[in-house]
Short mmCIF file of C-alpha atoms in Angstrom, two decimals:
data_model
loop_
_atom_site.label_atom_id
_atom_site.label_comp_id
_atom_site.label_asym_id
_atom_site.label_seq_id
_atom_site.Cartn_x
_atom_site.Cartn_y
_atom_site.Cartn_z
CA MET A 1 5.38 -2.64 23.75
CA SER A 2 3.38 -1.12 20.91
CA TYR A 3 3.31 2.63 20.33
CA THR A 4 0.36 2.47 17.95
CA ILE A 5 -1.79 5.56 18.39
CA ASP A 6 -3.94 5.74 15.25
CA MET A 7 -5.93 2.52 15.38
CA ASN A 8 -7.63 2.87 11.99
CA TYR A 9 -4.39 3.35 10.06
CA LEU A 10 -1.85 1.46 12.12
CA THR A 11 -3.97 -1.59 12.88
CA SER A 12 -4.37 -2.18 9.16
CA LEU A 13 -0.67 -1.50 8.67
CA ALA A 14 0.36 -4.08 11.25
CA GLY A 15 -2.31 -6.43 9.92
CA ASN A 16 -0.57 -6.53 6.57
CA LEU A 17 2.42 -8.08 8.30
CA SER A 18 0.52 -10.72 10.26
CA ARG A 19 -1.95 -12.14 7.76
CA THR A 20 -2.03 -12.98 4.08
CA SER A 21 -5.50 -11.66 3.27
CA ALA A 22 -4.43 -8.06 2.63
CA VAL A 23 -6.59 -5.82 0.48
CA ARG A 24 -5.16 -5.21 -3.00
CA GLN A 25 -5.53 -1.88 -4.75
CA SER A 26 -7.64 -1.86 -7.87
CA ALA A 27 -5.71 -1.83 -11.14
CA SER A 28 -8.18 0.70 -12.47
CA GLN A 29 -7.05 3.51 -10.15
CA GLY A 30 -5.55 6.58 -11.78
CA GLY A 31 -1.85 6.38 -12.58
CA ASP A 32 -1.63 2.61 -12.03
CA PHE A 33 -0.77 1.94 -15.68
CA LEU A 34 2.30 4.17 -15.48
CA SER A 35 3.20 2.67 -12.11
CA MET A 36 2.89 -0.86 -13.47
CA ALA A 37 5.02 0.06 -16.48
CA ALA A 38 7.70 1.53 -14.21
CA GLN A 39 7.68 -1.58 -12.05
CA LEU A 40 7.99 -3.74 -15.15
CA ARG A 41 11.04 -1.78 -16.27
CA THR A 42 12.50 -2.12 -12.79
CA SER A 43 11.95 -5.87 -12.72
CA GLU A 44 13.58 -6.17 -16.12
CA SER A 45 16.64 -4.21 -14.99
CA SER A 46 16.92 -6.12 -11.70
CA PRO A 47 15.93 -9.73 -12.40
CA THR A 48 14.98 -11.86 -9.41
CA PRO A 49 17.61 -14.51 -8.66
CA THR A 50 16.48 -18.07 -9.31
CA PRO A 51 16.40 -20.55 -6.37
CA SER A 52 19.66 -22.10 -7.57
CA GLU A 53 21.30 -18.68 -7.85
CA LYS A 54 20.16 -17.80 -4.33
CA THR A 55 21.78 -20.99 -3.02
CA ASP A 56 25.11 -19.89 -4.47
CA MET A 57 24.76 -16.30 -3.22
CA SER A 58 26.52 -15.18 -0.08
CA MET A 59 24.23 -13.88 2.63
CA GLU A 60 25.62 -10.38 2.15
CA ALA A 61 24.86 -10.50 -1.57
CA TYR A 62 21.36 -11.74 -0.81
CA ARG A 63 20.80 -8.96 1.73
CA GLN A 64 21.85 -6.44 -0.89
CA SER A 65 19.40 -7.86 -3.43
CA ILE A 66 16.58 -7.51 -0.88
CA ARG A 67 17.67 -3.97 -0.03
CA GLU A 68 17.48 -3.04 -3.72
CA LYS A 69 14.01 -4.55 -4.07
CA ILE A 70 12.72 -2.59 -1.09
CA SER A 71 14.31 0.64 -2.31
CA GLN A 72 12.46 0.28 -5.63
CA MET A 73 9.03 -0.06 -4.02
CA PRO A 74 6.75 2.93 -4.72
CA LEU A 75 5.73 5.01 -1.72
CA SER A 76 2.28 6.55 -1.41
CA SER A 77 2.34 10.29 -2.09
CA THR A 78 0.57 10.78 1.26
CA ARG A 79 3.62 9.37 3.07
CA GLN A 80 6.33 11.57 1.57
CA MET A 81 7.02 13.14 4.99
CA GLU A 82 7.27 9.81 6.82
CA SER A 83 10.48 8.25 8.11
CA ILE A 84 10.50 4.46 7.70
CA SER A 85 12.78 1.80 9.16
CA ILE A 86 12.79 -1.93 8.47
CA GLN A 87 14.34 -4.41 10.89
CA ILE A 88 14.92 -7.91 9.47
CA SER A 89 16.35 -10.56 11.79
CA ASP A 90 19.14 -12.92 10.72
CA ALA A 91 16.74 -15.83 11.08
CA ALA A 92 14.26 -14.06 8.79
CA PHE A 93 16.93 -13.57 6.14
CA GLY A 94 17.85 -17.24 6.38
CA ARG A 95 14.28 -18.35 5.81
CA MET A 96 13.65 -15.84 3.02
CA LYS A 97 16.79 -16.98 1.21
CA ASN A 98 15.76 -20.63 1.38
CA ASP A 99 11.99 -20.21 1.11
CA PRO A 100 10.87 -18.29 -2.02
CA ASP A 101 7.25 -18.27 -0.85
CA TYR A 102 8.17 -16.56 2.42
CA GLU A 103 10.37 -14.04 0.63
CA ALA A 104 7.49 -13.23 -1.73
CA TRP A 105 5.09 -12.83 1.22
CA VAL A 106 7.39 -10.43 3.06
CA LEU A 107 8.14 -8.28 0.02
CA ASN A 108 4.49 -8.20 -1.06
CA ASP A 109 3.31 -7.07 2.38
CA LEU A 110 5.96 -4.36 2.57
CA ARG A 111 4.97 -3.19 -0.92
CA GLU A 112 1.31 -3.00 0.12
CA ALA A 113 2.15 -1.19 3.36
CA PHE A 114 4.20 1.39 1.45
CA SER A 115 1.34 1.97 -0.98
CA GLN A 116 -1.29 2.52 1.73
CA SER A 117 -2.61 6.06 2.01
CA ASN A 118 -1.92 7.84 5.29
CA PRO A 119 -3.22 11.44 5.20
CA TRP A 120 -2.43 11.87 8.91
CA VAL A 121 1.28 12.19 8.04
CA ALA A 122 0.70 15.56 6.36
CA ALA A 123 -1.89 16.60 8.92
CA THR A 124 0.52 16.06 11.84
CA GLY A 125 3.67 17.31 10.11
CA GLY A 126 5.36 13.93 9.67
CA GLY A 127 5.25 10.34 10.75
CA TYR A 128 7.42 7.39 11.80
CA SER A 129 7.01 3.69 11.05
CA VAL A 130 9.16 0.71 11.99
CA PHE A 131 8.56 -2.70 10.41
CA TYR A 132 9.86 -5.82 12.13
CA ILE A 133 10.38 -8.93 10.00
CA GLY A 134 10.90 -12.23 11.80
CA GLU A 135 11.40 -15.86 10.84
CA THR A 136 7.65 -16.51 10.83
CA LYS A 137 4.60 -14.48 9.81
CA GLU A 138 3.52 -14.34 13.44
CA GLN A 139 6.76 -12.57 14.34
CA CYS A 140 6.17 -9.79 11.78
CA HIS A 141 4.58 -6.57 12.97
CA ALA A 142 4.76 -2.81 12.60
CA GLU A 143 4.74 0.24 14.87
CA GLY A 144 3.90 3.79 13.95
CA TRP A 145 3.55 7.19 15.59
CA TYR A 146 3.68 10.93 14.89
CA PRO A 147 6.03 13.80 15.90
CA GLY A 148 3.86 14.99 18.78
CA TYR A 149 3.60 11.58 20.44
CA MET A 150 4.79 11.24 24.06
CA GLY A 151 5.32 14.96 24.49
CA ASN A 152 6.92 15.60 21.10
CA GLN A 153 9.30 12.66 21.48
CA GLY A 154 8.36 11.11 18.14
CA ALA A 155 11.69 11.87 16.44
CA ALA A 156 13.75 10.70 19.42
CA MET A 157 11.79 7.46 19.55
CA PHE A 158 12.49 6.84 15.89
CA GLU A 159 16.20 7.52 16.37
CA ASP A 160 16.27 4.88 19.09
CA LYS A 161 14.15 2.25 17.35
CA ALA A 162 15.86 2.69 13.96
CA LYS A 163 19.34 1.90 15.29
CA GLY A 164 20.94 -0.91 13.33
CA SER A 165 18.07 -1.06 10.85
CA PHE A 166 18.48 -3.09 7.67
CA TRP A 167 16.68 -0.52 5.50
CA GLU A 168 15.84 3.04 6.34
CA GLN A 169 14.36 6.07 4.65
CA ARG A 170 14.24 9.33 6.52
CA MET A 171 12.18 12.30 5.54
CA GLU A 172 13.54 15.56 6.95
CA ASN A 173 10.53 17.65 5.97
CA HIS A 174 9.00 18.15 9.41
CA LYS A 175 10.91 21.38 10.14
CA LYS A 176 10.10 22.77 6.71
CA TYR A 177 6.44 21.80 7.16
CA MET A 178 6.25 23.60 10.49
CA GLU A 179 7.86 26.71 8.98
CA LEU A 180 5.30 26.73 6.18
CA GLN A 181 2.50 26.31 8.71
CA GLN A 182 3.80 29.27 10.71
CA GLU A 183 4.03 31.41 7.57
CA ALA A 184 0.48 30.49 6.60
CA ALA A 185 -0.74 31.36 10.10
CA ALA A 186 1.04 34.73 9.92
CA ARG A 187 -0.65 35.49 6.60
CA ARG A 188 -4.04 34.59 8.06
CA ARG A 189 -3.44 36.91 11.02
CA MET A 190 -2.33 39.68 8.67
CA LEU A 191 -5.49 39.37 6.58
CA MET A 192 -7.64 39.38 9.71
CA LYS A 193 -5.97 42.57 10.97
CA LEU A 194 -6.41 44.21 7.58
CA ARG A 195 -10.14 43.50 7.75
CA MET A 196 -10.40 44.76 11.34
CA ASN A 197 -8.42 47.95 10.61
CA GLY A 198 -10.15 48.77 7.37
CA GLY A 199 -7.16 47.76 5.30
CA SER A 200 -4.54 49.52 7.45
CA VAL A 201 -1.35 47.71 8.46
CA SER A 202 2.10 49.07 9.30
CA ALA A 203 5.10 48.75 7.01
CA ALA A 204 6.99 46.94 9.77
CA GLU A 205 4.26 44.36 10.06
CA LEU A 206 4.26 43.83 6.34
CA LEU A 207 8.04 43.34 6.34
CA MET A 208 8.29 41.18 9.46
CA GLY A 209 4.99 39.34 9.23
CA LEU A 210 4.20 40.37 12.81
CA LEU A 211 0.86 41.50 14.19
#
C-alpha cells in the first residue's frame, strides 16, 4: 500500500526508482562547481572497487562499501528536516554486487532523489521517505509522507517502516521547528496587541509571551 500524499513531489520521487529517464540537474546551477569538487575528493578518497575486487569481497564488506557511498551523497538543503530510510533486499545486494550496471543505476537514482528539492518538508515541519530497492528496477519504489499524515501518525509510521533498514538518516528537527513556529506566532500576537492597545502591553505578557 502506498502512502503517497503529495503527487507532484512523490510521484517524481518514486519515478526516479522505476525508470532510467530521470531529469538531471544542470551543471550551471549555483554551487555545483563546489559540489562537484567535493564529490571528486570523495571519490578519490573512497575508490570504487573493480569488478574483480567485488568478486573477492565478502557480502558484508560490499554492503559496507554501499553504505559509505550512500552516506556521502549530498542532500538537498530543502530536505534537511526529512527522515530517510533505505531498504535493500538481499537479492538486490546480490545483483548489485555482480552487475555493475545495476549498481550504478541504483546509486545514481538515489543520488538524484536526494538532490531533488522538496520545499514541503519545511512547510509541514518535517518529512519521511522510505526507499525500497529490489532485485529488478520494477521492484524499486519510494514512499513519502509528512508529520500530520493519518492524524499526526507520520513519525510512528516511519518508526514502523524503518525497522531493519539498511541505511537510515533521521532528522530530529520537527519539535524544534514547532517551537520556533509557536514563538513566531506569539510575537505576531504581541505586535497585534501593541497596535490595538496603542503600544500598551503588560510586563507579564512581555516576559511570558502571553496575550
